[in-house]
Amino acid sequence: MPGLRSAELLVLGDSSLKNEEKRNLSLGGHVGFDSLPDQLVSKSVTQGFCFNILCVGETGIGKSTLMNTLFNTMFENEEASHYQNGVYLRPRTYDLQESNVHLKLTIVDTVGFGDQINKEDSYKPIVDYIDTQFENYLQEELKIKRSLFNYHDTRIHICLYFIAPTGHSLKSLDLVTMKKLDSKCLIVMAADSTCAQMTEVVFQLFVFLPMHKQ
């Protein structure tokens, strides 16, 4: 309008806005902090879970059989020889899905463990592998442009230590190895347990361990 100053124009504009009907927004559901657990569950299911198991035990003690039974899946297995020159770790990653839950499972097998005459350094490759996975995650975290959302976290969540069912006491190799691994990861001894009991233990740990992507 000609002749009106800018301040008068602003007053007229404000009064016209007040006269307009207020828009009402309808909520699609309940809003409150008590819905956070449901949101976290939905987010975790969408992203999927990561679970890394380290199986330590002598060749032929039943590590592969237990893994097949735990997850009700026939994983591809290669028969290992008892004549390995040393201990090396063989990680295998599988994508599993049950209902609408996606799981990226990594099973790390210790090939040749306990098969050498001199077993003094049999634990070192295992400790080195665990330390390497922690170092790889740390280097990814220290990057300026890090992408932890898509990063495959290979840090060990649990170590299943298989004890030979001989009825005798633990071997020196078992004591030394578990002592070295005790500060690196959680250890669960697998000896004289039914498969149902071991399944219950592992999946209870699966619930409480922080396995989802950070």
PDB file of C-alpha atoms in Angstrom:
ATOM      1  CA  MET A   1       0.000   0.000   0.000  1.00  0.00           C
ATOM      2  CA  PRO A   2       1.538   3.339  -1.012  1.00  0.00           C
ATOM      3  CA  GLY A   3       2.205   5.790   1.761  1.00  0.00           C
ATOM      4  CA  LEU A   4       2.518   3.158   4.533  1.00  0.00           C
ATOM      5  CA  ARG A   5       5.815   2.853   6.196  1.00  0.00           C
ATOM      6  CA  SER A   6       7.658  -0.452   6.515  1.00  0.00           C
ATOM      7  CA  ALA A   7       6.851  -0.776  10.235  1.00  0.00           C
ATOM      8  CA  GLU A   8       3.142  -0.413   9.506  1.00  0.00           C
ATOM      9  CA  LEU A   9       3.388  -3.068   6.800  1.00  0.00           C
ATOM     10  CA  LEU A  10       4.927  -5.507   9.308  1.00  0.00           C
ATOM     11  CA  VAL A  11       2.117  -4.846  11.811  1.00  0.00           C
ATOM     12  CA  LEU A  12      -0.488  -5.508   9.154  1.00  0.00           C
ATOM     13  CA  GLY A  13       1.305  -8.683   8.151  1.00  0.00           C
ATOM     14  CA  ASP A  14       1.393  -9.970  11.736  1.00  0.00           C
ATOM     15  CA  SER A  15      -2.283  -9.274  12.259  1.00  0.00           C
ATOM     16  CA  SER A  16      -3.175 -11.108   9.056  1.00  0.00           C
ATOM     17  CA  LEU A  17      -1.192 -14.150  10.190  1.00  0.00           C
ATOM     18  CA  LYS A  18      -2.981 -14.205  13.527  1.00  0.00           C
ATOM     19  CA  ASN A  19      -6.304 -14.258  11.773  1.00  0.00           C
ATOM     20  CA  GLU A  20      -5.358 -17.401   9.849  1.00  0.00           C
ATOM     21  CA  GLU A  21      -6.503 -20.714  11.252  1.00  0.00           C
ATOM     22  CA  LYS A  22      -3.814 -22.643  13.131  1.00  0.00           C
ATOM     23  CA  ARG A  23      -2.757 -25.936  11.583  1.00  0.00           C
ATOM     24  CA  ASN A  24      -3.190 -28.973  13.800  1.00  0.00           C
ATOM     25  CA  LEU A  25      -0.791 -31.888  13.440  1.00  0.00           C
ATOM     26  CA  SER A  26      -2.010 -35.377  14.260  1.00  0.00           C
ATOM     27  CA  LEU A  27       0.514 -37.781  15.775  1.00  0.00           C
ATOM     28  CA  GLY A  28       0.844 -41.210  14.292  1.00  0.00           C
ATOM     29  CA  GLY A  29       1.659 -42.783  17.647  1.00  0.00           C
ATOM     30  CA  HIS A  30       2.783 -42.224  21.174  1.00  0.00           C
ATOM     31  CA  VAL A  31       5.649 -39.754  21.628  1.00  0.00           C
ATOM     32  CA  GLY A  32       7.815 -39.969  24.744  1.00  0.00           C
ATOM     33  CA  PHE A  33      11.126 -41.208  26.062  1.00  0.00           C
ATOM     34  CA  ASP A  34       9.480 -44.453  27.154  1.00  0.00           C
ATOM     35  CA  SER A  35       9.355 -45.400  23.452  1.00  0.00           C
ATOM     36  CA  LEU A  36      13.168 -45.271  23.147  1.00  0.00           C
ATOM     37  CA  PRO A  37      13.658 -49.032  23.789  1.00  0.00           C
ATOM     38  CA  ASP A  38      11.300 -49.869  20.923  1.00  0.00           C
ATOM     39  CA  GLN A  39      13.134 -47.417  18.668  1.00  0.00           C
ATOM     40  CA  LEU A  40      16.514 -48.943  19.570  1.00  0.00           C
ATOM     41  CA  VAL A  41      15.223 -52.452  18.900  1.00  0.00           C
ATOM     42  CA  SER A  42      13.830 -51.379  15.535  1.00  0.00           C
ATOM     43  CA  LYS A  43      17.118 -49.680  14.641  1.00  0.00           C
ATOM     44  CA  SER A  44      19.180 -52.715  15.653  1.00  0.00           C
ATOM     45  CA  VAL A  45      16.997 -55.108  13.662  1.00  0.00           C
ATOM     46  CA  THR A  46      17.263 -52.857  10.619  1.00  0.00           C
ATOM     47  CA  GLN A  47      21.055 -52.631  10.832  1.00  0.00           C
ATOM     48  CA  GLY A  48      21.581 -56.284  11.704  1.00  0.00           C
ATOM     49  CA  PHE A  49      23.912 -57.856  14.224  1.00  0.00           C
ATOM     50  CA  CYS A  50      27.546 -58.925  14.166  1.00  0.00           C
ATOM     51  CA  PHE A  51      28.820 -61.874  16.179  1.00  0.00           C
ATOM     52  CA  ASN A  52      32.420 -63.151  16.147  1.00  0.00           C
ATOM     53  CA  ILE A  53      33.297 -66.489  17.745  1.00  0.00           C
ATOM     54  CA  LEU A  54      36.813 -67.797  18.310  1.00  0.00           C
ATOM     55  CA  CYS A  55      36.999 -71.599  18.565  1.00  0.00           C
ATOM     56  CA  VAL A  56      40.143 -72.861  20.273  1.00  0.00           C
ATOM     57  CA  GLY A  57      40.819 -76.548  20.564  1.00  0.00           C
ATOM     58  CA  GLU A  58      42.725 -79.484  19.192  1.00  0.00           C
ATOM     59  CA  THR A  59      42.021 -80.875  15.760  1.00  0.00           C
ATOM     60  CA  GLY A  60      39.046 -83.254  15.666  1.00  0.00           C
ATOM     61  CA  ILE A  61      37.660 -82.279  19.067  1.00  0.00           C
ATOM     62  CA  GLY A  62      34.276 -81.203  17.629  1.00  0.00           C
ATOM     63  CA  LYS A  63      34.508 -77.467  17.007  1.00  0.00           C
ATOM     64  CA  SER A  64      32.836 -77.552  13.585  1.00  0.00           C
ATOM     65  CA  THR A  65      30.126 -79.950  14.763  1.00  0.00           C
ATOM     66  CA  LEU A  66      29.185 -77.674  17.646  1.00  0.00           C
ATOM     67  CA  MET A  67      29.002 -74.617  15.375  1.00  0.00           C
ATOM     68  CA  ASN A  68      26.743 -76.458  12.942  1.00  0.00           C
ATOM     69  CA  THR A  69      24.446 -77.462  15.810  1.00  0.00           C
ATOM     70  CA  LEU A  70      24.402 -74.045  17.492  1.00  0.00           C
ATOM     71  CA  PHE A  71      23.189 -72.225  14.390  1.00  0.00           C
ATOM     72  CA  ASN A  72      21.344 -75.149  12.769  1.00  0.00           C
ATOM     73  CA  THR A  73      23.382 -74.665   9.597  1.00  0.00           C
ATOM     74  CA  MET A  74      25.873 -76.813   7.737  1.00  0.00           C
ATOM     75  CA  PHE A  75      28.889 -74.545   7.404  1.00  0.00           C
ATOM     76  CA  GLU A  76      31.525 -75.398   4.857  1.00  0.00           C
ATOM     77  CA  ASN A  77      34.351 -77.184   6.604  1.00  0.00           C
ATOM     78  CA  GLU A  78      37.754 -78.351   5.459  1.00  0.00           C
ATOM     79  CA  GLU A  79      39.254 -81.336   7.186  1.00  0.00           C
ATOM     80  CA  ALA A  80      42.403 -80.217   8.943  1.00  0.00           C
ATOM     81  CA  SER A  81      45.469 -82.395   9.176  1.00  0.00           C
ATOM     82  CA  HIS A  82      47.243 -83.243  12.407  1.00  0.00           C
ATOM     83  CA  TYR A  83      50.574 -82.529  10.745  1.00  0.00           C
ATOM     84  CA  GLN A  84      50.538 -78.738  10.599  1.00  0.00           C
ATOM     85  CA  ASN A  85      53.849 -76.958  11.014  1.00  0.00           C
ATOM     86  CA  GLY A  86      52.280 -74.350  13.257  1.00  0.00           C
ATOM     87  CA  VAL A  87      49.044 -72.749  14.388  1.00  0.00           C
ATOM     88  CA  TYR A  88      47.183 -70.484  11.996  1.00  0.00           C
ATOM     89  CA  LEU A  89      43.752 -68.936  12.277  1.00  0.00           C
ATOM     90  CA  ARG A  90      41.098 -69.390   9.604  1.00  0.00           C
ATOM     91  CA  PRO A  91      38.236 -66.870   9.804  1.00  0.00           C
ATOM     92  CA  ARG A  92      35.055 -67.492   7.836  1.00  0.00           C
ATOM     93  CA  THR A  93      32.145 -65.047   7.620  1.00  0.00           C
ATOM     94  CA  TYR A  94      28.551 -66.075   6.958  1.00  0.00           C
ATOM     95  CA  ASP A  95      25.370 -64.051   6.451  1.00  0.00           C
ATOM     96  CA  LEU A  96      22.501 -65.675   8.339  1.00  0.00           C
ATOM     97  CA  GLN A  97      18.877 -64.648   8.633  1.00  0.00           C
ATOM     98  CA  GLU A  98      16.187 -65.890  10.987  1.00  0.00           C
ATOM     99  CA  SER A  99      12.739 -64.339  10.603  1.00  0.00           C
ATOM    100  CA  ASN A 100      13.518 -60.660  10.009  1.00  0.00           C
ATOM    101  CA  VAL A 101      16.790 -60.609  11.986  1.00  0.00           C
ATOM    102  CA  HIS A 102      20.022 -60.478  10.002  1.00  0.00           C
ATOM    103  CA  LEU A 103      23.247 -61.802  11.531  1.00  0.00           C
ATOM    104  CA  LYS A 104      26.775 -61.516  10.178  1.00  0.00           C
ATOM    105  CA  LEU A 105      28.562 -64.411  11.845  1.00  0.00           C
ATOM    106  CA  THR A 106      32.341 -64.861  11.817  1.00  0.00           C
ATOM    107  CA  ILE A 107      33.785 -68.160  13.045  1.00  0.00           C
ATOM    108  CA  VAL A 108      37.537 -68.208  13.621  1.00  0.00           C
ATOM    109  CA  ASP A 109      39.073 -71.674  13.769  1.00  0.00           C
ATOM    110  CA  THR A 110      42.505 -72.405  15.217  1.00  0.00           C
ATOM    111  CA  VAL A 111      43.968 -74.871  12.751  1.00  0.00           C
ATOM    112  CA  GLY A 112      46.848 -76.983  14.054  1.00  0.00           C
ATOM    113  CA  PHE A 113      46.404 -76.010  17.691  1.00  0.00           C
ATOM    114  CA  GLY A 114      47.980 -78.622  19.987  1.00  0.00           C
ATOM    115  CA  ASP A 115      49.300 -80.802  17.147  1.00  0.00           C
ATOM    116  CA  GLN A 116      52.973 -79.848  17.424  1.00  0.00           C
ATOM    117  CA  ILE A 117      55.561 -81.544  19.601  1.00  0.00           C
ATOM    118  CA  ASN A 118      56.737 -78.174  20.907  1.00  0.00           C
ATOM    119  CA  LYS A 119      53.571 -76.400  22.028  1.00  0.00           C
ATOM    120  CA  GLU A 120      55.286 -73.579  23.889  1.00  0.00           C
ATOM    121  CA  ASP A 121      54.285 -70.839  21.446  1.00  0.00           C
ATOM    122  CA  SER A 122      50.945 -72.250  20.288  1.00  0.00           C
ATOM    123  CA  TYR A 123      49.013 -69.413  21.936  1.00  0.00           C
ATOM    124  CA  LYS A 124      50.944 -66.589  20.245  1.00  0.00           C
ATOM    125  CA  PRO A 125      49.157 -66.642  16.848  1.00  0.00           C
ATOM    126  CA  ILE A 126      45.804 -66.505  18.667  1.00  0.00           C
ATOM    127  CA  VAL A 127      46.811 -63.542  20.831  1.00  0.00           C
ATOM    128  CA  ASP A 128      48.301 -61.761  17.810  1.00  0.00           C
ATOM    129  CA  TYR A 129      45.096 -62.233  15.818  1.00  0.00           C
ATOM    130  CA  ILE A 130      42.931 -60.775  18.607  1.00  0.00           C
ATOM    131  CA  ASP A 131      45.273 -57.802  19.031  1.00  0.00           C
ATOM    132  CA  THR A 132      45.253 -57.198  15.273  1.00  0.00           C
ATOM    133  CA  GLN A 133      41.454 -56.987  15.183  1.00  0.00           C
ATOM    134  CA  PHE A 134      41.460 -54.417  17.992  1.00  0.00           C
ATOM    135  CA  GLU A 135      44.145 -52.422  16.204  1.00  0.00           C
ATOM    136  CA  ASN A 136      42.224 -52.474  12.918  1.00  0.00           C
ATOM    137  CA  TYR A 137      39.103 -51.146  14.641  1.00  0.00           C
ATOM    138  CA  LEU A 138      41.117 -48.449  16.409  1.00  0.00           C
ATOM    139  CA  GLN A 139      42.679 -47.292  13.132  1.00  0.00           C
ATOM    140  CA  GLU A 140      39.240 -47.064  11.556  1.00  0.00           C
ATOM    141  CA  GLU A 141      37.993 -45.053  14.532  1.00  0.00           C
ATOM    142  CA  LEU A 142      40.919 -42.620  14.289  1.00  0.00           C
ATOM    143  CA  LYS A 143      40.269 -41.764  10.650  1.00  0.00           C
ATOM    144  CA  ILE A 144      39.027 -38.286   9.862  1.00  0.00           C
ATOM    145  CA  LYS A 145      36.385 -39.718   7.550  1.00  0.00           C
ATOM    146  CA  ARG A 146      35.441 -42.901   9.338  1.00  0.00           C
ATOM    147  CA  SER A 147      32.502 -45.056   8.375  1.00  0.00           C
ATOM    148  CA  LEU A 148      31.881 -47.335  11.353  1.00  0.00           C
ATOM    149  CA  PHE A 149      28.296 -47.844  10.204  1.00  0.00           C
ATOM    150  CA  ASN A 150      29.481 -49.951   7.251  1.00  0.00           C
ATOM    151  CA  TYR A 151      32.661 -51.234   8.885  1.00  0.00           C
ATOM    152  CA  HIS A 152      32.818 -54.974   9.490  1.00  0.00           C
ATOM    153  CA  ASP A 153      33.837 -55.229  13.124  1.00  0.00           C
ATOM    154  CA  THR A 154      35.959 -58.384  13.470  1.00  0.00           C
ATOM    155  CA  ARG A 155      36.777 -58.036  17.165  1.00  0.00           C
ATOM    156  CA  ILE A 156      36.248 -61.297  19.024  1.00  0.00           C
ATOM    157  CA  HIS A 157      33.148 -61.354  21.219  1.00  0.00           C
ATOM    158  CA  ILE A 158      33.579 -64.773  22.771  1.00  0.00           C
ATOM    159  CA  CYS A 159      36.124 -67.592  22.817  1.00  0.00           C
ATOM    160  CA  LEU A 160      34.858 -71.151  23.033  1.00  0.00           C
ATOM    161  CA  TYR A 161      37.716 -73.173  24.496  1.00  0.00           C
ATOM    162  CA  PHE A 162      37.303 -76.893  23.862  1.00  0.00           C
ATOM    163  CA  ILE A 163      38.715 -79.252  26.488  1.00  0.00           C
ATOM    164  CA  ALA A 164      39.590 -82.814  25.501  1.00  0.00           C
ATOM    165  CA  PRO A 165      37.192 -85.220  27.295  1.00  0.00           C
ATOM    166  CA  THR A 166      39.957 -87.426  28.688  1.00  0.00           C
ATOM    167  CA  GLY A 167      38.850 -87.243  32.321  1.00  0.00           C
ATOM    168  CA  HIS A 168      42.241 -85.986  33.408  1.00  0.00           C
ATOM    169  CA  SER A 169      43.198 -82.522  34.610  1.00  0.00           C
ATOM    170  CA  LEU A 170      43.801 -79.622  32.258  1.00  0.00           C
ATOM    171  CA  LYS A 171      46.927 -79.718  30.163  1.00  0.00           C
ATOM    172  CA  SER A 172      49.663 -77.136  30.578  1.00  0.00           C
ATOM    173  CA  LEU A 173      48.867 -75.847  27.101  1.00  0.00           C
ATOM    174  CA  ASP A 174      45.255 -75.186  28.131  1.00  0.00           C
ATOM    175  CA  LEU A 175      46.245 -73.347  31.300  1.00  0.00           C
ATOM    176  CA  VAL A 176      48.810 -71.138  29.556  1.00  0.00           C
ATOM    177  CA  THR A 177      46.545 -70.350  26.618  1.00  0.00           C
ATOM    178  CA  MET A 178      43.517 -69.449  28.737  1.00  0.00           C
ATOM    179  CA  LYS A 179      45.690 -67.290  30.985  1.00  0.00           C
ATOM    180  CA  LYS A 180      46.913 -65.344  27.946  1.00  0.00           C
ATOM    181  CA  LEU A 181      43.412 -65.000  26.464  1.00  0.00           C
ATOM    182  CA  ASP A 182      41.718 -64.060  29.736  1.00  0.00           C
ATOM    183  CA  SER A 183      42.566 -60.362  29.364  1.00  0.00           C
ATOM    184  CA  LYS A 184      41.654 -60.300  25.654  1.00  0.00           C
ATOM    185  CA  CYS A 185      38.148 -61.739  25.444  1.00  0.00           C
ATOM    186  CA  LEU A 186      35.474 -63.681  27.275  1.00  0.00           C
ATOM    187  CA  ILE A 187      36.261 -67.421  27.556  1.00  0.00           C
ATOM    188  CA  VAL A 188      33.666 -70.188  27.805  1.00  0.00           C
ATOM    189  CA  MET A 189      34.979 -73.694  28.364  1.00  0.00           C
ATOM    190  CA  ALA A 190      33.296 -76.410  26.333  1.00  0.00           C
ATOM    191  CA  ALA A 191      33.724 -79.701  28.154  1.00  0.00           C
ATOM    192  CA  ASP A 192      31.277 -82.389  29.333  1.00  0.00           C
ATOM    193  CA  SER A 193      28.315 -80.217  28.341  1.00  0.00           C
ATOM    194  CA  THR A 194      25.355 -81.204  26.276  1.00  0.00           C
ATOM    195  CA  CYS A 195      24.792 -79.243  23.100  1.00  0.00           C
ATOM    196  CA  ALA A 196      21.561 -77.801  24.516  1.00  0.00           C
ATOM    197  CA  GLN A 197      23.397 -76.403  27.544  1.00  0.00           C
ATOM    198  CA  MET A 198      26.130 -74.889  25.382  1.00  0.00           C
ATOM    199  CA  THR A 199      23.547 -73.356  23.062  1.00  0.00           C
ATOM    200  CA  GLU A 200      21.801 -71.703  26.013  1.00  0.00           C
ATOM    201  CA  VAL A 201      25.078 -70.278  27.350  1.00  0.00           C
ATOM    202  CA  VAL A 202      26.228 -68.881  24.020  1.00  0.00           C
ATOM    203  CA  PHE A 203      22.950 -67.219  23.129  1.00  0.00           C
ATOM    204  CA  GLN A 204      22.556 -65.703  26.587  1.00  0.00           C
ATOM    205  CA  LEU A 205      25.960 -64.110  26.045  1.00  0.00           C
ATOM    206  CA  PHE A 206      24.843 -63.059  22.583  1.00  0.00           C
ATOM    207  CA  VAL A 207      22.024 -61.041  24.153  1.00  0.00           C
ATOM    208  CA  PHE A 208      24.194 -59.190  26.653  1.00  0.00           C
ATOM    209  CA  LEU A 209      27.330 -58.552  24.604  1.00  0.00           C
ATOM    210  CA  PRO A 210      27.483 -55.234  22.688  1.00  0.00           C
ATOM    211  CA  MET A 211      27.518 -56.759  19.227  1.00  0.00           C
ATOM    212  CA  HIS A 212      25.535 -54.182  17.299  1.00  0.00           C
ATOM    213  CA  LYS A 213      27.390 -51.660  15.236  1.00  0.00           C
ATOM    214  CA  GLN A 214      28.425 -48.547  17.060  1.00  0.00           C
TER     215      GLN A 214
END
